[in-house]
Coordinates of C-alpha atoms in Angstrom, one line a residue:
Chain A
X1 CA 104.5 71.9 97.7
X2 CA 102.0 70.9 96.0
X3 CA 100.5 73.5 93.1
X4 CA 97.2 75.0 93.7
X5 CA 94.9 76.9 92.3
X6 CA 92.2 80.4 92.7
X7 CA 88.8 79.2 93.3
X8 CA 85.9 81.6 93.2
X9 CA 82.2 80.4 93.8
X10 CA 79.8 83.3 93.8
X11 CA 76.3 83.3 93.2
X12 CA 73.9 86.0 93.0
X13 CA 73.4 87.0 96.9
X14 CA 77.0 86.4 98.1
X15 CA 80.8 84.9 97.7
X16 CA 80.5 81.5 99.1
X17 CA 84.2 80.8 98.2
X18 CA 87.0 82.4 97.4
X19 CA 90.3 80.9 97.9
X20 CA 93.9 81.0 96.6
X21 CA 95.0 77.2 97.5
X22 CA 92.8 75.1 95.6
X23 CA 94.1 71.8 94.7
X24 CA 91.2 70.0 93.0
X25 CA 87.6 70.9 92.0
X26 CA 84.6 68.7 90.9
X27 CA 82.3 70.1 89.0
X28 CA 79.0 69.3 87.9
X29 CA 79.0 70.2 84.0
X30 CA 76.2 69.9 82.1
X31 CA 77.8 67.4 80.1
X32 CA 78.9 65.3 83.1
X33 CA 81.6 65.6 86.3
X34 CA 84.7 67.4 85.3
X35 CA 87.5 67.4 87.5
X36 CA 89.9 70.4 87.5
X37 CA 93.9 70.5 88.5
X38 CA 96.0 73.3 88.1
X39 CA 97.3 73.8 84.8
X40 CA 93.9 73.3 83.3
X41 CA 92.9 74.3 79.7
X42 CA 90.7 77.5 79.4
X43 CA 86.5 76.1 79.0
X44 CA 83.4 77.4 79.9
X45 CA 80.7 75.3 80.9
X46 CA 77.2 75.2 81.6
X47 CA 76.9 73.5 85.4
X48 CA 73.9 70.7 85.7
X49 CA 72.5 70.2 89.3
X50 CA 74.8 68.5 91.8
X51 CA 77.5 68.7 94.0
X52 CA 81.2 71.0 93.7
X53 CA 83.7 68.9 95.3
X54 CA 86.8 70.8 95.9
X55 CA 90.4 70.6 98.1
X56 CA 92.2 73.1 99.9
X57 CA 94.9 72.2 102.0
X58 CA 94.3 68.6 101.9
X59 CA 90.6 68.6 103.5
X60 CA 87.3 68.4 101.0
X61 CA 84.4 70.7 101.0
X62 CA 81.4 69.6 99.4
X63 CA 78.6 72.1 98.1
X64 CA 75.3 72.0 96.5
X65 CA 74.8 73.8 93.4
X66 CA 71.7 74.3 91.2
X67 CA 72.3 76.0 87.8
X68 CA 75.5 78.3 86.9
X69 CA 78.2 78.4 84.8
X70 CA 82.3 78.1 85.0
X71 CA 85.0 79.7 83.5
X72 CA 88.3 77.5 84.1
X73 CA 91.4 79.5 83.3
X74 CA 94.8 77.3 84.1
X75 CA 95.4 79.1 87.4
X76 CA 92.2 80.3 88.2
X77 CA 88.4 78.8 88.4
X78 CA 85.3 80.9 89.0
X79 CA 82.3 78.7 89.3
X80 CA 78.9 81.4 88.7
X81 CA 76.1 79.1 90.3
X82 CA 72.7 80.3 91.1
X83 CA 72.6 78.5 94.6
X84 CA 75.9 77.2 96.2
X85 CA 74.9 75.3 100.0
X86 CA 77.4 74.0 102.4
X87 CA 75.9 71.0 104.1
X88 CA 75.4 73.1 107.1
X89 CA 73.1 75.4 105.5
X90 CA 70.9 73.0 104.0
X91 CA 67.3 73.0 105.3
X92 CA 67.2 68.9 104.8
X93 CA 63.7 69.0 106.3
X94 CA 62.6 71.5 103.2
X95 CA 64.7 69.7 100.7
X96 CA 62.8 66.4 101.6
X97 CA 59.1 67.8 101.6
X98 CA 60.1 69.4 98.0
X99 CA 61.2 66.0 96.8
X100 CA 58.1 64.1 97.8
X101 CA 56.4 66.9 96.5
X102 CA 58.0 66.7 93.3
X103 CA 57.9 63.0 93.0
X104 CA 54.0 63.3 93.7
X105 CA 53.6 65.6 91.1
X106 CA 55.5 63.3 88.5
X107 CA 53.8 60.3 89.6
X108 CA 50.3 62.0 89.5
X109 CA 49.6 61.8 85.6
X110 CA 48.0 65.2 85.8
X111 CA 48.3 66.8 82.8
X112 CA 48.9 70.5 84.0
X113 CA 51.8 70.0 85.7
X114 CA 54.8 71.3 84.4
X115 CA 57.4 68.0 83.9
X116 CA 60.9 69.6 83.4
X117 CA 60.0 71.9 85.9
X118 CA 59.0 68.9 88.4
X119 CA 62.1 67.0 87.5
X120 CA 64.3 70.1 88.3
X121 CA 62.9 70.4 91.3
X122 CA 63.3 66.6 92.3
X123 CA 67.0 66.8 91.1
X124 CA 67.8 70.1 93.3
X125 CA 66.2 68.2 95.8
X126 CA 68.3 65.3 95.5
X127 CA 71.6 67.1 95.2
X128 CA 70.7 68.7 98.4
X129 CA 70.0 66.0 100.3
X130 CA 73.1 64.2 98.8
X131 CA 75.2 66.8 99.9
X132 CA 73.8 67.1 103.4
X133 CA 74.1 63.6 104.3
X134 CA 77.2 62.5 103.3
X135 CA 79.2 65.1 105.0
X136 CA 77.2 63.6 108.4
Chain B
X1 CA 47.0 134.0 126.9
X2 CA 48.1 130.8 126.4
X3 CA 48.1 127.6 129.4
X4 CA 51.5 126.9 130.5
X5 CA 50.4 123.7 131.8
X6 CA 49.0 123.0 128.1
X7 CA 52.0 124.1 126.6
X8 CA 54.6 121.9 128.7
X9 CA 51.9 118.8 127.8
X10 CA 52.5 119.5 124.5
X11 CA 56.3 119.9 124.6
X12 CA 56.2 116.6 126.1
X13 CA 54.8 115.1 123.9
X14 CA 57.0 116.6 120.8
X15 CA 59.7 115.0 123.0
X16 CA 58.3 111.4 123.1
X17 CA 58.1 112.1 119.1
X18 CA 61.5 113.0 118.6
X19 CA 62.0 109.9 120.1
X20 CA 60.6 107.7 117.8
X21 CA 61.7 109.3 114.9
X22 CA 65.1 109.4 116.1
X23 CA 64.8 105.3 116.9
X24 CA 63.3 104.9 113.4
X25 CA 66.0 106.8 111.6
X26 CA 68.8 104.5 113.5
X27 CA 67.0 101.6 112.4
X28 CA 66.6 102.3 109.2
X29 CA 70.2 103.6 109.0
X30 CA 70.9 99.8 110.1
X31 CA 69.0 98.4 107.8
X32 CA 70.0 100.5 104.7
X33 CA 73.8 99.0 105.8
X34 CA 72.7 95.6 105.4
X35 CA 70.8 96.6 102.1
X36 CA 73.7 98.1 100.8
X37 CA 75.8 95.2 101.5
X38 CA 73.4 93.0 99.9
X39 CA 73.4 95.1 96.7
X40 CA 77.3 95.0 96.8
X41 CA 77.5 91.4 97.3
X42 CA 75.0 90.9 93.5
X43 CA 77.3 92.7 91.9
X44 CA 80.0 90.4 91.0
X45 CA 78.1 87.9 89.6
X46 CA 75.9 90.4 87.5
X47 CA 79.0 91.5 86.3
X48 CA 80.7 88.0 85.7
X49 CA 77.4 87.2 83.8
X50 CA 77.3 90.2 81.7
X51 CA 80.9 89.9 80.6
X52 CA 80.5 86.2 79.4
X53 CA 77.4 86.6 77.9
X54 CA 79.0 89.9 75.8
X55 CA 82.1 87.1 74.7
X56 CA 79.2 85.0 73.7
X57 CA 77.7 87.4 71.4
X58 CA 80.6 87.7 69.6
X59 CA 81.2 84.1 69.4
X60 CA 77.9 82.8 68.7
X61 CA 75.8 83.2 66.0
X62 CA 73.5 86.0 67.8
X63 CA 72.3 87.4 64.7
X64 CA 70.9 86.2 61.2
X65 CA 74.0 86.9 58.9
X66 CA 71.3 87.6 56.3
X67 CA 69.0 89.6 57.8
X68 CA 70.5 91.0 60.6
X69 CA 67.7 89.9 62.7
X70 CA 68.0 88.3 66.3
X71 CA 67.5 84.8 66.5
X72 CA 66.5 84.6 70.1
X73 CA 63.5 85.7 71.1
X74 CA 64.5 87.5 74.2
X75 CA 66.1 90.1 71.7
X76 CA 63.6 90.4 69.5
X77 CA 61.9 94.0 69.0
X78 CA 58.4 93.8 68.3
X79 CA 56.0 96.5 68.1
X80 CA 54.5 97.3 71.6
X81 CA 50.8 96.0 71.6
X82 CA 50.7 95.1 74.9
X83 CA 53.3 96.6 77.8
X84 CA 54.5 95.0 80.6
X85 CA 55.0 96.9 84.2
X86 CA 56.4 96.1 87.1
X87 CA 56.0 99.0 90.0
X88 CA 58.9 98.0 93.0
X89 CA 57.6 100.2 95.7
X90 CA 58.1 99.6 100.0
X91 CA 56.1 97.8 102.0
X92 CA 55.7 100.1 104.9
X93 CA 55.1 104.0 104.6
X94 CA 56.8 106.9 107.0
X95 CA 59.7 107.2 103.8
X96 CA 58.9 110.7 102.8
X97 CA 57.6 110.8 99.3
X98 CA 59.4 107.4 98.2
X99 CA 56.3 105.7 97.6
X100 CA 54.8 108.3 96.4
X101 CA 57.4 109.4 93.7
X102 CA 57.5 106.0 92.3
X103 CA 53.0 105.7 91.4
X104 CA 54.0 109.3 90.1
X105 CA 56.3 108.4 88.0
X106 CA 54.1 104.9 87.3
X107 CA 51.4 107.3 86.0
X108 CA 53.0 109.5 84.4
X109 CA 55.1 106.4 82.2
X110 CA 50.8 104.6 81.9
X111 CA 49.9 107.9 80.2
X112 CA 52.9 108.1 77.7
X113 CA 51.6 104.4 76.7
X114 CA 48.3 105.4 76.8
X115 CA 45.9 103.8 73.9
X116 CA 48.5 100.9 74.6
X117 CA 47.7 97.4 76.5
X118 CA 49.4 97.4 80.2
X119 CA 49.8 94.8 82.7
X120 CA 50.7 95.4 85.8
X121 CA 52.9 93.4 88.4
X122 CA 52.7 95.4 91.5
X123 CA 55.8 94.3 94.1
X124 CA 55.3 96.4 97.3
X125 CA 52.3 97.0 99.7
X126 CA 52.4 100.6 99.0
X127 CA 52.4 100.2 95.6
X128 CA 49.5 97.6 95.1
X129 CA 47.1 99.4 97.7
X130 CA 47.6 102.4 94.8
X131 CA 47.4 100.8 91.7
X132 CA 44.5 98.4 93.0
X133 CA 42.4 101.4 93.8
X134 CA 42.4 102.8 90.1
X135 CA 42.5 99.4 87.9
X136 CA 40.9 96.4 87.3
X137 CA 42.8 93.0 88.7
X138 CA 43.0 90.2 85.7
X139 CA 41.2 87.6 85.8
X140 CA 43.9 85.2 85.7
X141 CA 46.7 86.3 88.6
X142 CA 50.2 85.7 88.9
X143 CA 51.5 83.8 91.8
X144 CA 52.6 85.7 94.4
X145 CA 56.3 85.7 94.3
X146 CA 56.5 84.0 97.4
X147 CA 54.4 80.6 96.1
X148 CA 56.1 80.9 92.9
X149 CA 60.0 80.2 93.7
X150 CA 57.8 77.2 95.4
X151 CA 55.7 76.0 92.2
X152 CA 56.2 73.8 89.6
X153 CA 53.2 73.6 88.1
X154 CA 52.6 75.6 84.3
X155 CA 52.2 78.8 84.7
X156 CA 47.8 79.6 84.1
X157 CA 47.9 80.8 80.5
X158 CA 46.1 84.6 80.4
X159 CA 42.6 85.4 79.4
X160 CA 40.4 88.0 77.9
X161 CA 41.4 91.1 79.6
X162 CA 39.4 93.1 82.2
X163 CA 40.8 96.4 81.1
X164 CA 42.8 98.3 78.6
X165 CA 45.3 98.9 82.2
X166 CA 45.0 95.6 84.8
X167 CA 47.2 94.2 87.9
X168 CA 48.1 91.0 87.0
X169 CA 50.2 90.1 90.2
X170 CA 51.3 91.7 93.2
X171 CA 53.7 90.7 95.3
X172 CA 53.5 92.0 98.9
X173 CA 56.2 91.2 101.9
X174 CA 59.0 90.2 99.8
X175 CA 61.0 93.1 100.3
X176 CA 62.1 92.5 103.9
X177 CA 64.5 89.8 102.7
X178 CA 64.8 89.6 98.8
X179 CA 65.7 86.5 97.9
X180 CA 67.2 85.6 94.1
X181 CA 64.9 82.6 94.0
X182 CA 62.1 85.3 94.0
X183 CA 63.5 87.9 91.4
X184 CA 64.2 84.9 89.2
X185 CA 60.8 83.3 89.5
X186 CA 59.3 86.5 88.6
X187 CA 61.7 86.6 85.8
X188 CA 60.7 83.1 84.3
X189 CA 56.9 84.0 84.5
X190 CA 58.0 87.3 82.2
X191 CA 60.0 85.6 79.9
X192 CA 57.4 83.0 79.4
X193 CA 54.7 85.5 78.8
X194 CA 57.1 87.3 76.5
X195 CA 57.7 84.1 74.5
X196 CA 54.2 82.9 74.3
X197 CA 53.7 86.9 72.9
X198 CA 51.1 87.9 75.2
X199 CA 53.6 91.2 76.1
X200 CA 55.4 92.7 73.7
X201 CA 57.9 94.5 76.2
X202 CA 58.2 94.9 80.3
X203 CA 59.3 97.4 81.8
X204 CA 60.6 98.5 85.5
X205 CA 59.7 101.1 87.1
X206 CA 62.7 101.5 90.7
X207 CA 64.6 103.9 92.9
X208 CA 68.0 103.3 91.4
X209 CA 70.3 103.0 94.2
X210 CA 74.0 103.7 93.9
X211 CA 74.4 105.6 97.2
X212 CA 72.6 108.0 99.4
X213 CA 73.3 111.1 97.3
X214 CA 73.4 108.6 94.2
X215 CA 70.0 107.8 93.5
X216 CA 67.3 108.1 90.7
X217 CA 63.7 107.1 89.9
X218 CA 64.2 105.5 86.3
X219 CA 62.0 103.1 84.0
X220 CA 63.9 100.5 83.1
X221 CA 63.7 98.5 79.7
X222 CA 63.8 94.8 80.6
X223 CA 62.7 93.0 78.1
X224 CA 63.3 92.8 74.4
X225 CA 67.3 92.8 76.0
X226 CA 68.4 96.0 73.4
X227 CA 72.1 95.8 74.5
X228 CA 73.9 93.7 76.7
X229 CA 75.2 95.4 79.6
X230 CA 73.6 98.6 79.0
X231 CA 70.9 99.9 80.6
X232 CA 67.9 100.9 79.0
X233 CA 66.6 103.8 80.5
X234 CA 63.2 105.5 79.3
X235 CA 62.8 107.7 82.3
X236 CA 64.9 109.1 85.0
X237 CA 64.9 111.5 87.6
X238 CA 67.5 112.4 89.7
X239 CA 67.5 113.7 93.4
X240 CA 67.1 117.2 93.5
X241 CA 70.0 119.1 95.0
X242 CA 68.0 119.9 98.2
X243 CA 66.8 116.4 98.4
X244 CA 70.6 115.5 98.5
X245 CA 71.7 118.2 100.7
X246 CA 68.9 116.1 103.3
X247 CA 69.8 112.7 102.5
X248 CA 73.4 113.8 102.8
X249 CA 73.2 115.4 106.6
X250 CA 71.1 111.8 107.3
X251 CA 73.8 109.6 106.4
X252 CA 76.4 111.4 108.3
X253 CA 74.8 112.0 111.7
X254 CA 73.2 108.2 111.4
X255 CA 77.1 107.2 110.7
X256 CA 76.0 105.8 106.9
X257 CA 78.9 105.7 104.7
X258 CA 78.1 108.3 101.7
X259 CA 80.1 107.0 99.3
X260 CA 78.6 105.0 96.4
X261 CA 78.8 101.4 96.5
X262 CA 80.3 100.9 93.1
X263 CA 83.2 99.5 91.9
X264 CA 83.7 96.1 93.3
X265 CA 86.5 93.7 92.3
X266 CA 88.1 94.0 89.6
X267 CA 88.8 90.8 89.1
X268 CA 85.3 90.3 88.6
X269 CA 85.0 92.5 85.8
X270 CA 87.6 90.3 83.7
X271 CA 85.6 87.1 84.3
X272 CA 85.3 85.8 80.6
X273 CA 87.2 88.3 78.9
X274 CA 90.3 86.9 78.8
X275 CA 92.0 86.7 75.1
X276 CA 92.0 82.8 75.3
X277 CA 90.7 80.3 73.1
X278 CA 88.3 78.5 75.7
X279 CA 86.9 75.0 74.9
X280 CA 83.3 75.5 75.4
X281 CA 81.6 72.1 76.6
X282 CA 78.7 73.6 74.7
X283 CA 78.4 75.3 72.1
X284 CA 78.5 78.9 72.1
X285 CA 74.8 79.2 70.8
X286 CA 73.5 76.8 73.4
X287 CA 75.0 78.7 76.4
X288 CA 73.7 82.1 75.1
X289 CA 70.3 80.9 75.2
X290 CA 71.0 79.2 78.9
X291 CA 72.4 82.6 79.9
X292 CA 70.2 84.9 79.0
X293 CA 67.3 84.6 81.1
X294 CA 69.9 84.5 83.9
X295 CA 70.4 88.1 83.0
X296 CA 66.8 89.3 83.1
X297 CA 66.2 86.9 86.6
X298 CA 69.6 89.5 88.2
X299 CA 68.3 92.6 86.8
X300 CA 64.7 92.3 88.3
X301 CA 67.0 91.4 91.2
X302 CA 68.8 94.1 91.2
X303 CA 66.1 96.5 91.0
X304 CA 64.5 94.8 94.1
X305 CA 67.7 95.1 95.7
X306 CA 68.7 98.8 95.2
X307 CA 64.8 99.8 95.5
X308 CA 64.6 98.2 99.2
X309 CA 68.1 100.6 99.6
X310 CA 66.8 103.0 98.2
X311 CA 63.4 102.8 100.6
X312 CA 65.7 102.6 103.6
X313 CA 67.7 105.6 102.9
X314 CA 64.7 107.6 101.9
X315 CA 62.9 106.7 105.5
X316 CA 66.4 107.5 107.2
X317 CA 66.1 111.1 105.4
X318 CA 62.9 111.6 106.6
X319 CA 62.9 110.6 109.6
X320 CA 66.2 112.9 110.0
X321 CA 64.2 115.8 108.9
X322 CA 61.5 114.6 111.6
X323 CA 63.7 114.9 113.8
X324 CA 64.8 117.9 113.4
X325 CA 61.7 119.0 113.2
X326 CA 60.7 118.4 116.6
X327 CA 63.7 119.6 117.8
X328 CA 62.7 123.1 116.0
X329 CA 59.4 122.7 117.0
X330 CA 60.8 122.5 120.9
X331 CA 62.6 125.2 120.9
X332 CA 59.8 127.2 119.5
X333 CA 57.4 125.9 122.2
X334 CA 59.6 126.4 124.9
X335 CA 60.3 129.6 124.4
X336 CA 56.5 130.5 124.0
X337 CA 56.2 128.9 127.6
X338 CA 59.0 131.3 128.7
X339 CA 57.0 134.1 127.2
X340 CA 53.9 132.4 129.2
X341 CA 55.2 132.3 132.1
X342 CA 57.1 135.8 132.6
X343 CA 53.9 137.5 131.4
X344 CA 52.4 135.5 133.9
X345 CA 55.1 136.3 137.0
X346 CA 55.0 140.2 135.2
X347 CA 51.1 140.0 135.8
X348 CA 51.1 138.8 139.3
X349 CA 53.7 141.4 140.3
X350 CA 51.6 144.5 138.5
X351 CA 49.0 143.1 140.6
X352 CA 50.9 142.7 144.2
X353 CA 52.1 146.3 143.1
X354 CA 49.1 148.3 142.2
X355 CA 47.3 146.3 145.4
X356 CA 49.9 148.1 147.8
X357 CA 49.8 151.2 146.1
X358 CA 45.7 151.2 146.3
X359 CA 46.1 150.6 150.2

């Protein structure tokens, strides 16, 4: 048998995972993808925007995240993100009008508009609509 | 003496009251549940939050070695020149004095700063309808909380001010479903205010929810951060033990668990904490200053979460006490009718009687 792992994704409104038979995660760290096994060193990292890829008995589940943090422990990975989606709770139609938004405000040379906060929003965006449409 | 036919009207229409109080008191039994729930289900990552942030501290370089002083801003005292406020009241009314006890206890905090600067961020119908009746607006207004999780534009910088006390956002019809988006975006405006120094502390004033017979009215200290995981309280006021007594009898015929909603997993409380040398993918300093305003955005969430609780279980209480009310308020009437209608039959015989007698 193959060894797995705890996985706990919880963000501020609910537990979107918790499971005891993790085999892999993905995660989105700041500094680039990580990928976790069991038997992991302990690390904390700061999570970019992007997708959690993770495997429990043998199938993948894919999630948005925007913003969070992770603690990996060798048996044990809690992932703290601010927003964690499955595919089918992602409002593609909202995700896509806040991208062209976004992209319009970037491309607009206004002066007032806030950049980074633009470019977050296109890369939440993105993430989302990454997420939602691959698993389709 | 008085109609009977008035007095049965009247009985009937106590009746159609009780009722509606007795619907509202279900519903509002329902909805503190799901409120309740909600609050539960924040806690673990508040927790998980607090706890690495607390390692962090003691990791990273928080404070100058020399000095002592804080190098991040959010944890900076400095003297209170101008205050920030934010009022969570309801939405609705028909919640006993909840609304009420929370502009009370508003005031009474404005006049203990009084002489001082205040802005006001007013979350709540109730709330807003109060505060806008006795101060000025600002000039420049905050997004409502609803456009703001939306917005991405730079926030409007403030202007001169258009009173010692002003309203600089309110945020109305929030509470039915709080979202974090929305507790976070009204975070990020205070923290960027704090930063740019135009308020020099916010404050929160919320019905603390723990459970139904659990509850206070407390200002909160947000922002400068004093300790982390600690609460700083300036003001509290706990239920009185009638007001419990009420609340208590509420719960328990509405079938609302009593019992406080603390506790949680406890796994969640070691998040962090374990006595491992962790590689941290950045450093210590760096994820401090990424977490911190994390902590603000959940305890403005929080307090939205516990005060919309908190709302619900106040309308259940009074609405229980309504209740009740009419039921007294039946019994009283009907027996006034009794009265009403024996004098009446008493009456009618004295005047069969003395008729015979006369003939």
């Amino acid at each position: 048998m193959a060894e797995v792992f705890q996985l706990e994704i919880v963000t501020p409104e609910k537990k979107v995972v918790e499971t005891r038979a993790a085999e892999e995660v993905q995660i989105p760290g700041k500094n680039g993808y990580l990928g976790v096994m069991p038997g992991h060193a302990p690390l904390i990292t700061e999570l970019a925007v992007g997708e959690i890829t993770y495997r429990e008995n043998a199938t993948e589940q894919r999630l948005a995240v925007a913003w969070g943090f992770a603690e990996v422990l060798p048996d044990k990975v809690t992932i703290l993100a601010e927003t964690a989606e499955r595919p089918s709770e992602i409002d593609v139609e909202r995700a896509r009008k806040a991208k062209e938004r976004a992209e319009q405000r970037l491309t607009s040379g206004d002066p007032t508009v806030n950049v980074e906060r633009a470019l977050d929003a296109l890369h939440r965006a993105e993430a989302r609509l990454d997420v939602a449409s691959r698993t389709r | 003496m008085p109609n009977i036919l008035d007095i049965r009207r009247r009985i009937r229409s106590v009746i159609n009251t009780r009722q509606i109080t007795k619907a509202m008191k279900m519903v509002s039994a329902a909805k503190l549940r799901r409120a309740q729930e909600r609050a539960l289900a924040a806690r673990p990552y508040a927790h998980m939050l607090t706890n690495v942030l607390r390692s962090l501290v003691a990791r990273a370089e928080i404070y100058d070695p020399e000095t002592g002083e804080p190098k991040h801003p959010l944890l900076a005292q400095r003297e209170e020149k101008t205050i920030l406020l934010v009022v969570v009241t309801g939405d609705k009314g028909l919640a006993g004095a909840f609304n009420a006890n929370i502009t009370k206890a508003a005031m009474r905090f404005l006049e203990s700063k009084s002489g001082k600067n205040v802005d006001i961020e007013a979350v709540g119908r109730k709330g807003r309808d109060f505060l806008r009746r006795r101060y000025p607006a600002a000039r420049v207004q905050t997004r409502s909380l609803a456009e703001l999780a939306e917005s991405i534009e730079a926030e409007p910088e403030a202007s001169e001010r258009s009173g010692t006390i002003q309203i600089t956002g309110e945020h109305v019809g929030i509470l039915g479903k709080v979202e974090f988006a929305q507790a976070s975006a009204l975070a990020r405006n205070l923290i960027e205010r704090y930063c740019r120094e135009e308020i020099d502390a916010v404050y929160v004033v919320f019905n603390e929810f723990k459970s139904v017979i659990a509850q206070r009215l407390i200002v909160e200290q947000i922002l400068p951060i004093e300790q982390i995981g600690e609460q700083t309280v300036r003001l509290a006021e706990e239920l009185t033990e009638e007001e419990k007594k009420k609340a208590k009898e509420a719960a328990i015929s509405a079938g609302v668990g009593i019992r406080a909603t603390e506790g949680g997993p406890e796994a969640a409380a070691q998040f962090g904490t374990s006595q491992v040398d962790y590689i941290y993918e950045q450093p210590p300093a760096d994820l401090f200053r990424a977490l911190l305003p994390k902590y603000v955005s959940i305890q403005i969430f929080r307090a939205l979460l516990e005060s919309v609780a908190a709302e619900h279980a106040a309308r259940m209480t009074a609405m229980d006490s309504a209740t009740s009310n009419a039921t007294d308020m039946i019994d009283s009437l009907t027996l006034i009718m009794n009265r009403a209608r024996q004098a009446k039959i008493t009456k009618e015989i004295i005047e069969i009687v003395s008729g015979a007698a006369a003939m």
